[in-house]
Phi, psi and omega in degrees: 000132189278123179243145168225122195230109164271148179214170182102352178292175180169188168266127181232157180265157176310145180087351187272181185223152180211149179251088173290144181237142164232122188260134170242138180231151191084359168201163166263146184261004183288001164252009188244151167275147185234146164221162172245137185229163180216155188216140159231155191313136177081354177241161175286164175288123179254152169290132169263308184204149160208169190222132179298160183300319176272004178070020176256006174229137171208171186213148173226138170300147173310316194294342196237341188312127177085358176236338179242148189221121177260127179229166184219141166229109192280332176300336182246014165064040194218137163243155180233157167220118187270121184242120178237174184044053185285152177241155180308320184285010158280340181308102189187167165281133187255145181230145179259135181217145179252145183027073179290113180310124175098358182238295186202146171225157186260207183283344185247159173251359192292109186260130180224149166244152177278179171267345172098150173230128201276128163249118181233132181248118179271134166293000000 
């Protein structure tokens, strides 16, 4: 059974940093593109960043460009989202996904989502 588990969220002051981790078990991610998304209550889930299966391609939403960095460690079956210069508007539940439909797919198209981790940025 495949599991996607995000961690690293929490409460941080504006201007601070957090690193989110996404650990996938039950499959290896070396053929998967990976994405981070976020959602606030009452709004759609938005893409934050994605990274290609080989790590040579990446994308960032304009709202996080220059502040967030996505990376992957296939040996650990883990994807990271380093978040810096955090703003209150970054407050959301952050989700990790493999091969998110409509955004990016790897050599595999298998799509799995985690349960999310809450990030709260205080002003």
